[in-house]
């Protein structure tokens, strides 16, 4: 089947494909052949008509990491946050304990700009989906916006939080109400999440409901905001009204981190490997929406999966509905067990097919993002 699809493409543009079979709410990856995936386990017989879904995969070729390609000096203290530009990996912004953020040119391995202004550690940094703004959050309780080309501060610091900033999330490009309006969500140790209008630099909404520090925030492609907290819960919010939609309760300790299966396409918006940028704002929005829907569609259903990591040494995989009703009870679809200590970070692969988790047990584990099945452990680190 792959050969038939590839033959229709130009040799320079050939794309690998992933084949899946879905029935009765179950999704099965066709890894080798139909016999071993469907017939041998008894999911289908030779008398059945089998419909397969095919999805184009990333064409990037990953080279083996055998040595450090570059070491770029600049910061005077530990680096606490990193974020690649939305358009490419040629630019990298970093936040540090020296109170500065820096932009580096990763192609040449040289510093590009220094973002000075924070009065304490820069804990988080995030590049806007349209690549025009960098947001940084600090121990000084402020969020600052920067021009990535000039390195200049845009307007005044965004003040409102009473404790330090723990996470930042930009509104997905295809959900923006206008080409000039960019909204940003910031979570804080003060147990709240604030939604900022980056143009007027004022608070649009305050999401208050958590009883302890909000450790992570994500802005989903369907308009739902997801927050994880040290009160052991994950909350879903309506990004338009600022109202609570649902509370997910499964973890027995702090929820340290969460990730969405669509994080990559939401972060990169209309930017792709071709480097071509649509000429008009309408076309940019359309392309960003099309990329999101392609990444989030499973068996013709828009599904944005969620994974959460906790100090209870477990990971939960969730599949919230695309338009959840208020107070909807949502149960996890899988509990991922294997780490021996607190799990501090989780992320989906750009294709959305794998989950990687890191823990204080010094190990990184890979999981199947559809079923939550354990794949293998990456060992080598000697400290958390």
mmCIF file of C-alpha atoms in Angstrom:
data_model
loop_
_atom_site.group_PDB
_atom_site.id
_atom_site.type_symbol
_atom_site.label_atom_id
_atom_site.label_comp_id
_atom_site.label_asym_id
_atom_site.label_seq_id
_atom_site.Cartn_x
_atom_site.Cartn_y
_atom_site.Cartn_z
ATOM 1 C CA UNK A 1 0.000 0.000 0.000
ATOM 2 C CA UNK A 2 2.853 2.360 0.807
ATOM 3 C CA UNK A 3 4.388 1.623 -2.585
ATOM 4 C CA UNK A 4 1.133 2.512 -4.375
ATOM 5 C CA UNK A 5 0.920 5.858 -2.590
ATOM 6 C CA UNK A 6 4.601 6.691 -3.043
ATOM 7 C CA UNK A 7 4.519 5.912 -6.777
ATOM 8 C CA UNK A 8 2.042 8.776 -7.241
ATOM 9 C CA UNK A 9 4.488 11.292 -5.812
ATOM 10 C CA UNK A 10 7.492 13.057 -7.223
ATOM 11 C CA UNK A 11 10.698 11.321 -6.122
ATOM 12 C CA UNK A 12 11.893 14.464 -4.300
ATOM 13 C CA UNK A 13 8.650 14.809 -2.353
ATOM 14 C CA UNK A 14 7.941 11.253 -1.239
ATOM 15 C CA UNK A 15 6.268 11.056 2.160
ATOM 16 C CA UNK A 16 6.038 8.003 4.457
ATOM 17 C CA UNK A 17 2.567 6.928 5.583
ATOM 18 C CA UNK A 18 1.088 5.441 8.731
ATOM 19 C CA UNK A 19 -1.771 2.929 8.378
ATOM 20 C CA UNK A 20 -4.379 2.379 11.102
ATOM 21 C CA UNK A 21 -7.547 0.357 11.517
ATOM 22 C CA UNK A 22 -10.342 1.643 13.725
ATOM 23 C CA UNK A 23 -13.453 -0.159 14.960
ATOM 24 C CA UNK A 24 -15.489 -0.229 18.171
ATOM 25 C CA UNK A 25 -13.507 2.668 19.591
ATOM 26 C CA UNK A 26 -10.202 0.820 19.141
ATOM 27 C CA UNK A 27 -7.357 2.039 16.950
ATOM 28 C CA UNK A 28 -4.771 -0.496 15.744
ATOM 29 C CA UNK A 29 -1.497 0.461 14.048
ATOM 30 C CA UNK A 30 -0.648 -1.669 10.991
ATOM 31 C CA UNK A 31 3.066 -1.949 11.700
ATOM 32 C CA UNK A 32 4.115 -4.896 9.517
ATOM 33 C CA UNK A 33 1.151 -6.421 7.712
ATOM 34 C CA UNK A 34 -2.612 -6.960 8.051
ATOM 35 C CA UNK A 35 -2.245 -10.617 9.021
ATOM 36 C CA UNK A 36 -0.190 -9.952 12.151
ATOM 37 C CA UNK A 37 -2.099 -6.800 13.104
ATOM 38 C CA UNK A 38 -5.711 -7.871 12.551
ATOM 39 C CA UNK A 39 -6.175 -11.485 11.454
ATOM 40 C CA UNK A 40 -3.890 -13.308 13.891
ATOM 41 C CA UNK A 41 -5.263 -11.502 17.020
ATOM 42 C CA UNK A 42 -8.782 -12.293 15.799
ATOM 43 C CA UNK A 43 -9.896 -8.689 15.296
ATOM 44 C CA UNK A 44 -11.040 -9.489 11.738
ATOM 45 C CA UNK A 45 -11.328 -12.535 9.493
ATOM 46 C CA UNK A 46 -10.462 -13.122 5.849
ATOM 47 C CA UNK A 47 -14.164 -12.802 5.038
ATOM 48 C CA UNK A 48 -14.441 -9.234 6.363
ATOM 49 C CA UNK A 49 -14.061 -6.012 4.412
ATOM 50 C CA UNK A 50 -11.279 -4.030 6.064
ATOM 51 C CA UNK A 51 -11.071 -0.235 5.720
ATOM 52 C CA UNK A 52 -7.735 1.329 6.594
ATOM 53 C CA UNK A 53 -6.920 4.972 7.290
ATOM 54 C CA UNK A 54 -3.617 6.360 6.074
ATOM 55 C CA UNK A 55 -1.901 9.459 7.451
ATOM 56 C CA UNK A 56 1.178 11.203 6.029
ATOM 57 C CA UNK A 57 4.100 11.277 8.436
ATOM 58 C CA UNK A 58 6.986 13.697 9.004
ATOM 59 C CA UNK A 59 9.651 13.529 6.309
ATOM 60 C CA UNK A 60 12.497 14.755 8.472
ATOM 61 C CA UNK A 61 15.473 12.440 8.685
ATOM 62 C CA UNK A 62 16.910 12.273 12.199
ATOM 63 C CA UNK A 63 20.645 11.765 12.361
ATOM 64 C CA UNK A 64 22.214 9.788 15.184
ATOM 65 C CA UNK A 65 23.289 12.006 18.073
ATOM 66 C CA UNK A 66 26.894 10.950 18.550
ATOM 67 C CA UNK A 67 28.488 14.227 19.607
ATOM 68 C CA UNK A 68 27.749 17.793 20.639
ATOM 69 C CA UNK A 69 27.314 19.875 17.482
ATOM 70 C CA UNK A 70 27.711 23.248 19.200
ATOM 71 C CA UNK A 71 28.220 24.805 22.611
ATOM 72 C CA UNK A 72 27.076 28.431 22.660
ATOM 73 C CA UNK A 73 28.291 30.559 25.597
ATOM 74 C CA UNK A 74 26.455 33.639 26.810
ATOM 75 C CA UNK A 75 24.545 33.078 30.040
ATOM 76 C CA UNK A 76 26.181 33.640 33.402
ATOM 77 C CA UNK A 77 23.964 31.236 35.331
ATOM 78 C CA UNK A 78 21.996 28.031 34.790
ATOM 79 C CA UNK A 79 19.655 27.902 31.782
ATOM 80 C CA UNK A 80 16.111 27.312 33.024
ATOM 81 C CA UNK A 81 14.001 27.481 29.846
ATOM 82 C CA UNK A 82 14.383 26.998 26.084
ATOM 83 C CA UNK A 83 12.098 27.437 23.087
ATOM 84 C CA UNK A 84 12.736 27.156 19.346
ATOM 85 C CA UNK A 85 11.215 29.664 16.943
ATOM 86 C CA UNK A 86 7.879 28.676 15.420
ATOM 87 C CA UNK A 87 9.138 29.028 11.843
ATOM 88 C CA UNK A 88 12.313 26.915 12.128
ATOM 89 C CA UNK A 89 14.997 25.656 14.450
ATOM 90 C CA UNK A 90 17.424 28.365 13.310
ATOM 91 C CA UNK A 91 16.529 30.559 16.286
ATOM 92 C CA UNK A 92 16.455 29.524 19.942
ATOM 93 C CA UNK A 93 15.423 31.605 22.948
ATOM 94 C CA UNK A 94 16.680 30.695 26.409
ATOM 95 C CA UNK A 95 15.856 31.921 29.915
ATOM 96 C CA UNK A 96 18.431 31.885 32.691
ATOM 97 C CA UNK A 97 19.152 32.450 36.344
ATOM 98 C CA UNK A 98 21.191 35.509 35.343
ATOM 99 C CA UNK A 99 17.828 37.388 34.912
ATOM 100 C CA UNK A 100 18.245 37.549 31.116
ATOM 101 C CA UNK A 101 16.782 35.787 28.111
ATOM 102 C CA UNK A 102 18.933 35.315 25.023
ATOM 103 C CA UNK A 103 18.224 34.531 21.388
ATOM 104 C CA UNK A 104 20.782 32.322 19.653
ATOM 105 C CA UNK A 105 21.406 31.564 15.993
ATOM 106 C CA UNK A 106 21.686 27.774 16.024
ATOM 107 C CA UNK A 107 22.933 27.582 12.424
ATOM 108 C CA UNK A 108 26.086 29.558 13.193
ATOM 109 C CA UNK A 109 26.237 28.834 16.927
ATOM 110 C CA UNK A 110 26.365 32.519 17.855
ATOM 111 C CA UNK A 111 24.362 34.832 20.169
ATOM 112 C CA UNK A 112 21.820 37.001 18.323
ATOM 113 C CA UNK A 113 20.050 39.185 20.927
ATOM 114 C CA UNK A 114 19.997 39.634 24.698
ATOM 115 C CA UNK A 115 16.615 40.362 26.275
ATOM 116 C CA UNK A 116 17.289 42.439 29.397
ATOM 117 C CA UNK A 117 14.661 43.693 31.816
ATOM 118 C CA UNK A 118 13.644 41.011 34.289
ATOM 119 C CA UNK A 119 14.815 41.512 37.863
ATOM 120 C CA UNK A 120 14.896 37.827 38.790
ATOM 121 C CA UNK A 121 15.287 34.403 37.185
ATOM 122 C CA UNK A 122 13.659 33.856 33.794
ATOM 123 C CA UNK A 123 11.727 30.613 34.308
ATOM 124 C CA UNK A 124 9.778 30.220 31.038
ATOM 125 C CA UNK A 125 10.063 31.444 27.449
ATOM 126 C CA UNK A 126 7.694 30.935 24.548
ATOM 127 C CA UNK A 127 7.671 32.002 20.887
ATOM 128 C CA UNK A 128 4.313 33.099 19.442
ATOM 129 C CA UNK A 129 2.890 30.889 16.637
ATOM 130 C CA UNK A 130 3.276 33.671 14.058
ATOM 131 C CA UNK A 131 6.953 34.078 15.024
ATOM 132 C CA UNK A 132 6.620 37.826 15.753
ATOM 133 C CA UNK A 133 6.763 37.899 19.557
ATOM 134 C CA UNK A 134 8.607 36.206 22.394
ATOM 135 C CA UNK A 135 7.027 35.966 25.849
ATOM 136 C CA UNK A 136 9.068 35.384 29.000
ATOM 137 C CA UNK A 137 7.932 34.710 32.565
ATOM 138 C CA UNK A 138 10.043 35.329 35.622
ATOM 139 C CA UNK A 139 10.509 34.968 39.354
ATOM 140 C CA UNK A 140 9.808 38.727 39.487
ATOM 141 C CA UNK A 141 6.063 37.859 38.979
ATOM 142 C CA UNK A 142 5.882 39.514 35.544
ATOM 143 C CA UNK A 143 5.426 38.447 31.934
ATOM 144 C CA UNK A 144 7.311 40.444 29.292
ATOM 145 C CA UNK A 145 6.880 40.557 25.527
ATOM 146 C CA UNK A 146 9.822 41.077 23.164
ATOM 147 C CA UNK A 147 10.560 41.757 19.517
ATOM 148 C CA UNK A 148 12.675 38.758 18.399
ATOM 149 C CA UNK A 149 14.455 40.754 15.684
ATOM 150 C CA UNK A 150 15.505 43.837 17.666
ATOM 151 C CA UNK A 151 15.482 42.307 21.137
ATOM 152 C CA UNK A 152 13.472 45.299 22.400
ATOM 153 C CA UNK A 153 10.788 45.099 25.080
ATOM 154 C CA UNK A 154 7.281 45.566 23.651
ATOM 155 C CA UNK A 155 5.379 47.965 25.901
ATOM 156 C CA UNK A 156 5.408 47.483 29.648
ATOM 157 C CA UNK A 157 5.733 44.337 31.788
ATOM 158 C CA UNK A 158 2.446 42.451 32.228
ATOM 159 C CA UNK A 159 1.727 42.699 35.951
ATOM 160 C CA UNK A 160 -1.010 40.950 37.880
ATOM 161 C CA UNK A 161 0.374 37.740 39.301
ATOM 162 C CA UNK A 162 1.407 37.852 42.952
ATOM 163 C CA UNK A 163 3.913 35.015 42.676
ATOM 164 C CA UNK A 164 6.284 33.722 40.024
ATOM 165 C CA UNK A 165 5.293 32.532 36.558
ATOM 166 C CA UNK A 166 5.369 28.775 35.977
ATOM 167 C CA UNK A 167 4.162 28.335 32.371
ATOM 168 C CA UNK A 168 3.076 30.212 29.226
ATOM 169 C CA UNK A 169 0.765 29.251 26.342
ATOM 170 C CA UNK A 170 -0.170 31.289 23.251
ATOM 171 C CA UNK A 171 -3.638 31.176 21.728
ATOM 172 C CA UNK A 172 -3.568 28.934 18.610
ATOM 173 C CA UNK A 173 -3.228 30.984 15.435
ATOM 174 C CA UNK A 174 -6.416 29.655 13.815
ATOM 175 C CA UNK A 175 -8.493 30.747 16.849
ATOM 176 C CA UNK A 176 -7.352 34.377 16.813
ATOM 177 C CA UNK A 177 -10.209 36.837 16.413
ATOM 178 C CA UNK A 178 -8.135 39.179 14.246
ATOM 179 C CA UNK A 179 -4.670 39.349 12.700
ATOM 180 C CA UNK A 180 -3.548 41.944 15.258
ATOM 181 C CA UNK A 181 -4.954 40.295 18.397
ATOM 182 C CA UNK A 182 -2.723 37.770 20.131
ATOM 183 C CA UNK A 183 -3.744 36.341 23.482
ATOM 184 C CA UNK A 184 -1.414 34.674 25.942
ATOM 185 C CA UNK A 185 -2.108 32.498 28.985
ATOM 186 C CA UNK A 186 0.240 32.529 31.971
ATOM 187 C CA UNK A 187 0.084 30.246 35.000
ATOM 188 C CA UNK A 188 1.560 31.104 38.359
ATOM 189 C CA UNK A 189 2.498 29.922 41.804
ATOM 190 C CA UNK A 190 -0.374 32.158 43.030
ATOM 191 C CA UNK A 191 -2.880 29.436 41.928
ATOM 192 C CA UNK A 192 -4.317 31.454 39.026
ATOM 193 C CA UNK A 193 -4.072 31.610 35.237
ATOM 194 C CA UNK A 194 -4.294 34.980 33.501
ATOM 195 C CA UNK A 195 -5.293 35.538 29.870
ATOM 196 C CA UNK A 196 -3.555 38.612 28.445
ATOM 197 C CA UNK A 197 -4.326 40.746 25.405
ATOM 198 C CA UNK A 198 -0.825 41.277 24.031
ATOM 199 C CA UNK A 199 -1.902 44.390 22.102
ATOM 200 C CA UNK A 200 -3.493 46.354 24.956
ATOM 201 C CA UNK A 201 -1.285 44.491 27.480
ATOM 202 C CA UNK A 202 -4.183 44.082 29.861
ATOM 203 C CA UNK A 203 -5.722 41.055 31.552
ATOM 204 C CA UNK A 204 -8.719 39.701 29.625
ATOM 205 C CA UNK A 205 -9.644 36.898 32.015
ATOM 206 C CA UNK A 206 -8.491 35.414 35.310
ATOM 207 C CA UNK A 207 -9.026 31.663 35.732
ATOM 208 C CA UNK A 208 -9.255 31.027 39.471
ATOM 209 C CA UNK A 209 -10.326 27.707 40.908
ATOM 210 C CA UNK A 210 -7.178 25.788 41.716
ATOM 211 C CA UNK A 211 -6.308 25.512 45.396
ATOM 212 C CA UNK A 212 -2.546 25.392 44.923
ATOM 213 C CA UNK A 213 0.202 26.366 42.474
ATOM 214 C CA UNK A 214 -0.676 25.980 38.781
ATOM 215 C CA UNK A 215 2.290 24.104 37.338
ATOM 216 C CA UNK A 216 1.422 24.038 33.630
ATOM 217 C CA UNK A 217 -1.000 25.540 31.099
ATOM 218 C CA UNK A 218 -1.833 24.536 27.510
ATOM 219 C CA UNK A 219 -4.186 26.216 25.013
ATOM 220 C CA UNK A 220 -5.890 23.585 22.888
ATOM 221 C CA UNK A 221 -6.850 23.880 19.253
ATOM 222 C CA UNK A 222 -10.568 23.516 20.008
ATOM 223 C CA UNK A 223 -10.534 26.558 22.305
ATOM 224 C CA UNK A 224 -10.187 24.696 25.599
ATOM 225 C CA UNK A 225 -7.486 25.747 28.078
ATOM 226 C CA UNK A 226 -5.952 22.939 30.150
ATOM 227 C CA UNK A 227 -4.277 23.600 33.515
ATOM 228 C CA UNK A 228 -2.390 21.274 35.860
ATOM 229 C CA UNK A 229 -1.923 22.047 39.536
ATOM 230 C CA UNK A 230 -0.326 20.955 42.774
ATOM 231 C CA UNK A 231 -3.869 20.481 44.125
ATOM 232 C CA UNK A 232 -3.788 17.088 42.286
ATOM 233 C CA UNK A 233 -6.286 18.153 39.599
ATOM 234 C CA UNK A 234 -6.380 19.103 35.922
ATOM 235 C CA UNK A 235 -9.001 21.673 34.929
ATOM 236 C CA UNK A 236 -10.533 22.455 31.542
ATOM 237 C CA UNK A 237 -11.620 26.041 30.871
ATOM 238 C CA UNK A 238 -13.589 27.883 28.196
ATOM 239 C CA UNK A 239 -11.102 30.346 26.680
ATOM 240 C CA UNK A 240 -13.861 32.743 25.585
ATOM 241 C CA UNK A 241 -15.900 33.006 28.791
ATOM 242 C CA UNK A 242 -13.227 31.995 31.293
ATOM 243 C CA UNK A 243 -15.604 29.491 32.898
ATOM 244 C CA UNK A 244 -14.676 26.076 34.261
ATOM 245 C CA UNK A 245 -15.758 23.197 32.018
ATOM 246 C CA UNK A 246 -14.562 20.144 33.906
ATOM 247 C CA UNK A 247 -12.114 18.928 36.557
ATOM 248 C CA UNK A 248 -10.074 15.764 36.007
ATOM 249 C CA UNK A 249 -9.287 13.900 39.217
ATOM 250 C CA UNK A 250 -7.174 10.761 39.046
ATOM 251 C CA UNK A 251 -3.724 11.662 40.372
ATOM 252 C CA UNK A 252 -2.879 11.153 44.045
ATOM 253 C CA UNK A 253 -0.195 13.862 44.242
ATOM 254 C CA UNK A 254 0.953 17.069 42.530
ATOM 255 C CA UNK A 255 0.381 17.221 38.773
ATOM 256 C CA UNK A 256 3.706 18.505 37.438
ATOM 257 C CA UNK A 257 3.167 18.728 33.714
ATOM 258 C CA UNK A 258 0.732 18.158 30.870
ATOM 259 C CA UNK A 259 0.958 18.007 27.080
ATOM 260 C CA UNK A 260 -1.407 17.838 24.104
ATOM 261 C CA UNK A 261 -1.078 15.578 21.081
ATOM 262 C CA UNK A 262 -1.400 18.692 18.891
ATOM 263 C CA UNK A 263 1.260 20.781 20.668
ATOM 264 C CA UNK A 264 3.625 20.732 17.686
ATOM 265 C CA UNK A 265 1.150 21.938 15.032
ATOM 266 C CA UNK A 266 -0.299 24.532 17.399
ATOM 267 C CA UNK A 267 3.152 25.908 18.160
ATOM 268 C CA UNK A 268 4.221 26.064 14.506
ATOM 269 C CA UNK A 269 0.810 27.208 13.107
ATOM 270 C CA UNK A 270 1.140 27.773 9.331
ATOM 271 C CA UNK A 271 4.897 27.084 9.254
ATOM 272 C CA UNK A 272 5.983 23.732 7.804
ATOM 273 C CA UNK A 273 9.050 21.990 6.411
ATOM 274 C CA UNK A 274 8.631 23.622 2.985
ATOM 275 C CA UNK A 275 9.327 27.088 4.374
ATOM 276 C CA UNK A 276 6.521 28.575 2.275
ATOM 277 C CA UNK A 277 4.397 31.174 4.106
ATOM 278 C CA UNK A 278 0.895 32.047 2.838
ATOM 279 C CA UNK A 279 0.729 35.649 1.569
ATOM 280 C CA UNK A 280 -2.494 36.768 3.273
ATOM 281 C CA UNK A 281 -3.746 36.610 6.870
ATOM 282 C CA UNK A 282 -6.793 34.618 5.766
ATOM 283 C CA UNK A 283 -4.633 31.989 4.061
ATOM 284 C CA UNK A 284 -2.343 31.785 7.103
ATOM 285 C CA UNK A 285 -5.335 31.123 9.357
ATOM 286 C CA UNK A 286 -6.736 28.548 6.925
ATOM 287 C CA UNK A 287 -3.432 26.691 6.707
ATOM 288 C CA UNK A 288 -2.978 26.689 10.492
ATOM 289 C CA UNK A 289 -6.505 25.297 10.928
ATOM 290 C CA UNK A 290 -5.967 22.661 8.256
ATOM 291 C CA UNK A 291 -2.717 21.486 9.896
ATOM 292 C CA UNK A 292 -4.427 21.280 13.288
ATOM 293 C CA UNK A 293 -7.410 19.319 11.987
ATOM 294 C CA UNK A 294 -5.156 16.904 10.120
ATOM 295 C CA UNK A 295 -3.095 16.234 13.242
ATOM 296 C CA UNK A 296 -6.123 15.919 15.531
ATOM 297 C CA UNK A 297 -8.349 13.745 13.332
ATOM 298 C CA UNK A 298 -8.507 10.052 14.222
ATOM 299 C CA UNK A 299 -11.057 7.887 12.392
ATOM 300 C CA UNK A 300 -12.792 11.022 11.077
ATOM 301 C CA UNK A 301 -13.203 12.365 14.623
ATOM 302 C CA UNK A 302 -11.483 15.465 16.008
ATOM 303 C CA UNK A 303 -9.587 14.115 19.024
ATOM 304 C CA UNK A 304 -7.094 16.174 21.026
ATOM 305 C CA UNK A 305 -5.453 13.789 23.474
ATOM 306 C CA UNK A 306 -3.993 14.914 26.792
ATOM 307 C CA UNK A 307 -1.245 13.376 28.907
ATOM 308 C CA UNK A 308 -0.453 14.344 32.510
ATOM 309 C CA UNK A 309 2.525 13.578 34.780
ATOM 310 C CA UNK A 310 2.546 13.571 38.561
ATOM 311 C CA UNK A 311 4.540 13.188 41.752
ATOM 312 C CA UNK A 312 2.545 9.985 42.347
ATOM 313 C CA UNK A 313 4.946 8.336 39.825
ATOM 314 C CA UNK A 314 2.172 7.802 37.283
ATOM 315 C CA UNK A 315 1.104 9.221 33.929
ATOM 316 C CA UNK A 316 -2.489 9.389 32.725
ATOM 317 C CA UNK A 317 -3.648 9.522 29.112
ATOM 318 C CA UNK A 318 -6.945 11.320 28.488
ATOM 319 C CA UNK A 319 -9.161 11.894 25.472
ATOM 320 C CA UNK A 320 -11.456 14.834 26.323
ATOM 321 C CA UNK A 321 -14.319 15.482 23.869
ATOM 322 C CA UNK A 322 -13.688 18.298 21.379
ATOM 323 C CA UNK A 323 -16.625 20.279 22.803
ATOM 324 C CA UNK A 324 -17.051 19.079 26.391
ATOM 325 C CA UNK A 325 -20.244 20.091 28.196
ATOM 326 C CA UNK A 326 -19.989 21.831 31.553
ATOM 327 C CA UNK A 327 -19.287 19.515 34.506
ATOM 328 C CA UNK A 328 -18.729 16.557 32.156
ATOM 329 C CA UNK A 329 -17.135 13.588 33.923
ATOM 330 C CA UNK A 330 -14.056 12.580 31.933
ATOM 331 C CA UNK A 331 -12.194 9.364 32.737
ATOM 332 C CA UNK A 332 -8.610 8.546 31.672
ATOM 333 C CA UNK A 333 -8.229 6.029 28.869
ATOM 334 C CA UNK A 334 -4.952 4.626 30.214
ATOM 335 C CA UNK A 335 -2.732 4.686 33.285
ATOM 336 C CA UNK A 336 0.954 4.545 32.383
ATOM 337 C CA UNK A 337 2.996 2.784 35.053
ATOM 338 C CA UNK A 338 6.734 2.134 35.144
ATOM 339 C CA UNK A 339 8.571 5.094 36.637
ATOM 340 C CA UNK A 340 9.899 4.518 40.139
ATOM 341 C CA UNK A 341 9.977 8.165 41.219
ATOM 342 C CA UNK A 342 8.179 11.447 40.499
ATOM 343 C CA UNK A 343 7.451 12.121 36.810
ATOM 344 C CA UNK A 344 8.368 15.737 36.055
ATOM 345 C CA UNK A 345 7.824 16.094 32.290
ATOM 346 C CA UNK A 346 5.828 14.559 29.434
ATOM 347 C CA UNK A 347 5.571 15.384 25.746
ATOM 348 C CA UNK A 348 4.067 14.012 22.539
ATOM 349 C CA UNK A 349 6.168 13.417 19.443
ATOM 350 C CA UNK A 350 5.456 15.863 16.568
ATOM 351 C CA UNK A 351 3.466 13.118 14.801
ATOM 352 C CA UNK A 352 1.358 12.528 17.937
ATOM 353 C CA UNK A 353 2.071 8.792 17.899
ATOM 354 C CA UNK A 354 4.543 8.587 20.802
ATOM 355 C CA UNK A 355 4.769 9.932 24.338
ATOM 356 C CA UNK A 356 8.100 10.570 26.092
ATOM 357 C CA UNK A 357 8.302 10.965 29.866
ATOM 358 C CA UNK A 358 11.157 11.896 32.181
ATOM 359 C CA UNK A 359 11.431 11.166 35.884
ATOM 360 C CA UNK A 360 13.583 11.570 38.963
ATOM 361 C CA UNK A 361 14.422 7.860 38.570
ATOM 362 C CA UNK A 362 16.942 9.063 35.900
ATOM 363 C CA UNK A 363 15.079 7.304 33.071
ATOM 364 C CA UNK A 364 13.195 8.424 29.972
ATOM 365 C CA UNK A 365 10.371 6.155 28.835
ATOM 366 C CA UNK A 366 8.539 5.984 25.508
ATOM 367 C CA UNK A 367 4.863 5.012 25.264
ATOM 368 C CA UNK A 368 2.290 4.391 22.549
ATOM 369 C CA UNK A 369 0.198 7.581 22.394
ATOM 370 C CA UNK A 370 -2.951 5.760 21.278
ATOM 371 C CA UNK A 371 -3.149 2.942 23.797
ATOM 372 C CA UNK A 372 -0.673 4.076 26.464
ATOM 373 C CA UNK A 373 1.294 0.839 26.057
ATOM 374 C CA UNK A 374 4.907 0.923 27.274
ATOM 375 C CA UNK A 375 7.510 0.697 24.494
ATOM 376 C CA UNK A 376 10.992 0.963 25.989
ATOM 377 C CA UNK A 377 13.262 2.811 28.430
ATOM 378 C CA UNK A 378 16.154 5.111 27.553
ATOM 379 C CA UNK A 379 18.874 4.748 30.152
ATOM 380 C CA UNK A 380 22.120 6.638 30.495
ATOM 381 C CA UNK A 381 21.468 9.614 32.755
ATOM 382 C CA UNK A 382 23.042 9.362 36.187
ATOM 383 C CA UNK A 383 20.973 12.122 37.822
ATOM 384 C CA UNK A 384 17.412 13.480 37.501
#
